[in-house]
């Protein structure tokens, strides 16, 4: 399942930029694991991954199920990738 590139809001209120998906190849049980790659738009902005089903899943809040992440604004793939590249140029030393 593909996910839209964009800004997502976590149910606790902070925003994240989703810039890709990653796959962990087959494990011993033969299942592939799909992950979402994203950057927090706050704090240290370290690239983060989360299992796709968890990212798209719901959580229980005050006896109500709510989406863990909600799409706030879809962005073009190029913009999402540029966000990641700008981040990397700030924190990674020159080669």
Tab-separated table of N, CA and C in Angstrom:
chain	number	residue	atom	x	y	z
A	1	UNK	N	0.844	-1.184	0.000
A	1	UNK	CA	0.000	0.000	0.000
A	1	UNK	C	0.882	1.238	0.000
A	2	UNK	N	0.632	2.154	-0.910
A	2	UNK	CA	1.396	3.398	-0.978
A	2	UNK	C	0.756	4.436	-0.057
A	3	UNK	N	1.585	5.265	0.495
A	3	UNK	CA	1.093	6.342	1.355
A	3	UNK	C	1.417	7.667	0.682
A	4	UNK	N	0.604	8.671	0.897
A	4	UNK	CA	0.832	9.979	0.281
A	4	UNK	C	1.967	10.701	0.981
A	5	UNK	N	2.819	11.341	0.174
A	5	UNK	CA	3.832	12.223	0.743
A	5	UNK	C	3.097	13.420	1.319
A	6	UNK	N	3.559	13.908	2.460
A	6	UNK	CA	2.893	15.071	3.016
A	6	UNK	C	3.225	15.311	4.463
A	7	UNK	N	2.513	16.283	5.003
A	7	UNK	CA	2.631	16.634	6.410
A	7	UNK	C	1.502	15.909	7.141
A	8	UNK	N	1.883	15.166	8.162
A	8	UNK	CA	0.921	14.421	8.967
A	8	UNK	C	0.974	14.931	10.399
A	9	UNK	N	-0.163	14.956	11.050
A	9	UNK	CA	-0.228	15.359	12.458
A	9	UNK	C	-0.468	14.112	13.305
A	10	UNK	N	0.407	13.920	14.279
A	10	UNK	CA	0.267	12.826	15.245
A	10	UNK	C	-0.898	13.156	16.170
A	11	UNK	N	-1.548	12.157	16.687
A	11	UNK	CA	-2.719	12.397	17.522
A	11	UNK	C	-2.398	13.219	18.772
A	12	UNK	N	-1.110	13.296	19.147
A	12	UNK	CA	-0.719	14.133	20.288
A	12	UNK	C	-0.430	15.577	19.877
A	13	UNK	N	-0.526	15.888	18.542
A	13	UNK	CA	-0.467	17.267	18.105
A	13	UNK	C	0.758	17.731	17.338
A	14	UNK	N	1.828	16.946	17.281
A	14	UNK	CA	3.026	17.399	16.568
A	14	UNK	C	3.000	16.934	15.115
A	15	UNK	N	3.678	17.717	14.254
A	15	UNK	CA	3.664	17.456	12.816
A	15	UNK	C	4.928	16.743	12.347
A	16	UNK	N	4.749	15.945	11.276
A	16	UNK	CA	5.817	15.144	10.692
A	16	UNK	C	5.718	15.210	9.182
A	17	UNK	N	6.873	15.171	8.511
A	17	UNK	CA	6.913	15.150	7.051
A	17	UNK	C	7.216	13.729	6.589
A	18	UNK	N	6.256	13.114	5.895
A	18	UNK	CA	6.450	11.769	5.355
A	18	UNK	C	7.117	11.911	3.999
A	19	UNK	N	8.277	11.245	3.828
A	19	UNK	CA	9.026	11.374	2.578
A	19	UNK	C	9.282	10.042	1.889
A	20	UNK	N	8.809	8.942	2.439
A	20	UNK	CA	9.033	7.692	1.732
A	20	UNK	C	8.550	6.468	2.467
A	21	UNK	N	8.749	5.345	1.795
A	21	UNK	CA	8.461	4.042	2.362
A	21	UNK	C	9.710	3.195	2.236
A	22	UNK	N	9.883	2.270	3.157
A	22	UNK	CA	11.004	1.344	3.138
A	22	UNK	C	10.460	-0.062	3.348
A	23	UNK	N	11.229	-1.024	2.884
A	23	UNK	CA	10.814	-2.417	3.010
A	23	UNK	C	11.942	-3.205	3.660
A	24	UNK	N	11.582	-4.011	4.639
A	24	UNK	CA	12.508	-4.982	5.207
A	24	UNK	C	12.224	-6.279	4.464
A	25	UNK	N	13.204	-6.786	3.685
A	25	UNK	CA	12.957	-7.989	2.891
A	25	UNK	C	12.470	-9.146	3.758
A	26	UNK	N	12.026	-10.188	3.094
A	26	UNK	CA	11.467	-11.350	3.775
A	26	UNK	C	12.253	-11.789	4.991
A	27	UNK	N	11.537	-12.096	6.028
A	27	UNK	CA	12.135	-12.589	7.257
A	27	UNK	C	12.014	-14.109	7.266
A	28	UNK	N	12.352	-14.729	8.361
A	28	UNK	CA	12.279	-16.190	8.453
A	28	UNK	C	10.883	-16.709	8.109
A	29	UNK	N	9.859	-15.949	8.492
A	29	UNK	CA	8.494	-16.399	8.204
A	29	UNK	C	8.063	-16.020	6.782
A	30	UNK	N	8.965	-15.379	6.013
A	30	UNK	CA	8.682	-15.052	4.615
A	30	UNK	C	7.927	-13.757	4.409
A	31	UNK	N	7.550	-13.085	5.484
A	31	UNK	CA	6.791	-11.843	5.365
A	31	UNK	C	7.721	-10.651	5.175
A	32	UNK	N	7.332	-9.779	4.231
A	32	UNK	CA	8.030	-8.494	4.094
A	32	UNK	C	7.413	-7.522	5.085
A	33	UNK	N	8.228	-6.659	5.632
A	33	UNK	CA	7.739	-5.637	6.554
A	33	UNK	C	7.844	-4.281	5.859
A	34	UNK	N	6.749	-3.535	5.834
A	34	UNK	CA	6.720	-2.216	5.211
A	34	UNK	C	6.768	-1.139	6.284
A	35	UNK	N	7.580	-0.114	6.018
A	35	UNK	CA	7.761	0.977	6.963
A	35	UNK	C	7.519	2.321	6.281
A	36	UNK	N	7.176	3.316	7.075
A	36	UNK	CA	7.056	4.704	6.628
A	36	UNK	C	8.298	5.432	7.117
A	37	UNK	N	8.879	6.273	6.244
A	37	UNK	CA	10.031	7.098	6.612
A	37	UNK	C	9.536	8.531	6.774
A	38	UNK	N	9.888	9.158	7.888
A	38	UNK	CA	9.417	10.526	8.121
A	38	UNK	C	10.356	11.309	9.024
A	39	UNK	N	10.187	12.627	8.988
A	39	UNK	CA	10.975	13.538	9.825
A	39	UNK	C	10.045	14.278	10.766
A	40	UNK	N	10.377	14.340	12.048
A	40	UNK	CA	9.634	15.223	12.931
A	40	UNK	C	9.920	16.665	12.501
A	41	UNK	N	8.927	17.505	12.477
A	41	UNK	CA	9.134	18.921	12.123
A	41	UNK	C	9.303	19.761	13.388
A	42	UNK	N	10.012	19.184	14.334
A	42	UNK	CA	10.283	19.821	15.621
A	42	UNK	C	11.482	19.097	16.236
A	43	UNK	N	12.066	19.648	17.261
A	43	UNK	CA	13.161	18.993	17.977
A	43	UNK	C	14.374	18.729	17.109
A	44	UNK	N	15.000	17.568	17.295
A	44	UNK	CA	16.243	17.251	16.590
A	44	UNK	C	16.026	16.801	15.150
A	45	UNK	N	14.796	16.599	14.737
A	45	UNK	CA	14.442	16.238	13.355
A	45	UNK	C	15.197	15.008	12.856
A	46	UNK	N	15.379	14.014	13.681
A	46	UNK	CA	16.050	12.796	13.239
A	46	UNK	C	15.105	11.958	12.386
A	47	UNK	N	15.576	11.474	11.231
A	47	UNK	CA	14.732	10.610	10.406
A	47	UNK	C	14.248	9.419	11.236
A	48	UNK	N	13.005	9.068	11.023
A	48	UNK	CA	12.349	8.045	11.825
A	48	UNK	C	11.621	7.071	10.907
A	49	UNK	N	11.516	5.818	11.324
A	49	UNK	CA	10.685	4.861	10.597
A	49	UNK	C	9.669	4.275	11.569
A	50	UNK	N	8.550	3.844	11.001
A	50	UNK	CA	7.502	3.197	11.793
A	50	UNK	C	6.822	2.185	10.877
A	51	UNK	N	6.436	1.028	11.399
A	51	UNK	CA	5.721	0.069	10.558
A	51	UNK	C	4.472	0.711	9.934
A	52	UNK	N	4.245	0.406	8.656
A	52	UNK	CA	3.130	0.994	7.925
A	52	UNK	C	1.800	0.767	8.629
A	53	UNK	N	1.543	-0.461	9.056
A	53	UNK	CA	0.256	-0.732	9.692
A	53	UNK	C	0.086	0.037	10.993
A	54	UNK	N	1.173	0.274	11.714
A	54	UNK	CA	1.113	1.066	12.942
A	54	UNK	C	0.873	2.540	12.603
A	55	UNK	N	1.583	3.036	11.584
A	55	UNK	CA	1.420	4.433	11.170
A	55	UNK	C	-0.033	4.712	10.786
A	56	UNK	N	-0.633	3.796	10.029
A	56	UNK	CA	-2.003	3.975	9.556
A	56	UNK	C	-3.048	3.548	10.582
A	57	UNK	N	-2.607	2.980	11.675
A	57	UNK	CA	-3.524	2.438	12.673
A	57	UNK	C	-4.169	3.491	13.555
A	58	UNK	N	-5.014	2.994	14.442
A	58	UNK	CA	-5.734	3.851	15.385
A	58	UNK	C	-5.219	3.590	16.796
A	59	UNK	N	-5.426	4.570	17.646
A	59	UNK	CA	-5.078	4.451	19.062
A	59	UNK	C	-6.306	4.813	19.887
A	60	UNK	N	-6.327	4.325	21.107
A	60	UNK	CA	-7.441	4.598	22.016
A	60	UNK	C	-7.126	5.860	22.811
A	61	UNK	N	-8.007	6.866	22.725
A	61	UNK	CA	-7.845	8.110	23.478
A	61	UNK	C	-9.193	8.433	24.122
A	62	UNK	N	-9.211	8.440	25.446
A	62	UNK	CA	-10.452	8.755	26.176
A	62	UNK	C	-11.647	7.968	25.646
A	63	UNK	N	-11.509	6.654	25.621
A	63	UNK	CA	-12.576	5.750	25.193
A	63	UNK	C	-13.003	5.933	23.734
A	64	UNK	N	-12.134	6.546	22.928
A	64	UNK	CA	-12.430	6.757	21.511
A	64	UNK	C	-11.237	6.325	20.682
A	65	UNK	N	-11.505	5.689	19.548
A	65	UNK	CA	-10.415	5.339	18.633
A	65	UNK	C	-10.193	6.512	17.691
A	66	UNK	N	-8.920	6.926	17.586
A	66	UNK	CA	-8.554	8.015	16.678
A	66	UNK	C	-7.358	7.562	15.845
A	67	UNK	N	-7.208	8.147	14.669
A	67	UNK	CA	-6.068	7.827	13.811
A	67	UNK	C	-4.780	8.262	14.502
A	68	UNK	N	-3.752	7.402	14.442
A	68	UNK	CA	-2.456	7.767	15.027
A	68	UNK	C	-1.877	8.985	14.298
A	69	UNK	N	-1.964	8.991	12.950
A	69	UNK	CA	-1.496	10.100	12.134
A	69	UNK	C	-2.603	10.512	11.173
A	70	UNK	N	-2.795	11.800	10.997
A	70	UNK	CA	-3.807	12.343	10.095
A	70	UNK	C	-3.106	13.219	9.047
A	71	UNK	N	-3.414	13.008	7.773
A	71	UNK	CA	-2.826	13.835	6.716
A	71	UNK	C	-3.339	15.264	6.848
A	72	UNK	N	-2.411	16.218	6.955
A	72	UNK	CA	-2.753	17.632	7.059
A	72	UNK	C	-2.671	18.285	5.683
A	73	UNK	N	-1.580	17.939	4.964
A	73	UNK	CA	-1.363	18.549	3.651
A	73	UNK	C	-0.519	17.615	2.805
A	74	UNK	N	-1.039	17.274	1.642
A	74	UNK	CA	-0.269	16.453	0.716
A	74	UNK	C	0.777	17.343	0.048
A	75	UNK	N	1.979	16.793	-0.170
A	75	UNK	CA	3.028	17.546	-0.853
A	75	UNK	C	3.589	16.687	-1.977
A	76	UNK	N	4.107	17.340	-3.018
A	76	UNK	CA	4.708	16.575	-4.120
A	76	UNK	C	5.917	15.783	-3.625
A	77	UNK	N	6.161	14.657	-4.270
A	77	UNK	CA	7.277	13.793	-3.889
A	77	UNK	C	8.596	14.569	-3.867
A	78	UNK	N	8.815	15.427	-4.868
A	78	UNK	CA	10.067	16.191	-4.928
A	78	UNK	C	10.247	17.072	-3.695
A	79	UNK	N	9.176	17.703	-3.242
A	79	UNK	CA	9.255	18.565	-2.058
A	79	UNK	C	9.578	17.738	-0.812
A	80	UNK	N	8.970	16.572	-0.712
A	80	UNK	CA	9.235	15.694	0.437
A	80	UNK	C	10.706	15.287	0.467
A	81	UNK	N	11.241	14.934	-0.682
A	81	UNK	CA	12.639	14.510	-0.752
A	81	UNK	C	13.574	15.687	-0.504
A	82	UNK	N	13.219	16.870	-0.995
A	82	UNK	CA	14.033	18.065	-0.727
A	82	UNK	C	14.095	18.365	0.768
A	83	UNK	N	13.004	18.146	1.482
A	83	UNK	CA	12.992	18.346	2.931
A	83	UNK	C	14.048	17.462	3.571
A	84	UNK	N	14.107	16.211	3.155
A	84	UNK	CA	15.090	15.284	3.698
A	84	UNK	C	16.507	15.713	3.325
A	85	UNK	N	16.719	16.102	2.079
A	85	UNK	CA	18.060	16.515	1.648
A	85	UNK	C	18.525	17.764	2.386
A	86	UNK	N	17.619	18.716	2.615
A	86	UNK	CA	17.989	19.933	3.362
A	86	UNK	C	18.379	19.560	4.784
A	87	UNK	N	17.632	18.641	5.384
A	87	UNK	CA	17.963	18.191	6.725
A	87	UNK	C	19.359	17.572	6.738
A	88	UNK	N	19.610	16.667	5.801
A	88	UNK	CA	20.903	15.968	5.776
A	88	UNK	C	22.062	16.932	5.552
A	89	UNK	N	21.842	17.974	4.731
A	89	UNK	CA	22.929	18.931	4.486
A	89	UNK	C	23.259	19.739	5.746
A	90	UNK	N	22.317	19.847	6.652
A	90	UNK	CA	22.556	20.584	7.907
A	90	UNK	C	23.278	19.751	8.948
A	91	UNK	N	23.009	18.429	8.968
A	91	UNK	CA	23.541	17.625	10.078
A	91	UNK	C	24.654	16.667	9.704
A	92	UNK	N	24.826	16.362	8.425
A	92	UNK	CA	25.875	15.430	8.048
A	92	UNK	C	27.132	16.205	7.621
A	93	UNK	N	28.304	15.765	8.068
A	93	UNK	CA	29.538	16.454	7.673
A	93	UNK	C	29.795	16.285	6.182
A	94	UNK	N	30.512	17.272	5.618
A	94	UNK	CA	30.889	17.169	4.208
A	94	UNK	C	31.853	16.004	4.023
A	95	UNK	N	31.718	15.336	2.880
A	95	UNK	CA	32.609	14.197	2.586
A	95	UNK	C	33.866	14.678	1.899
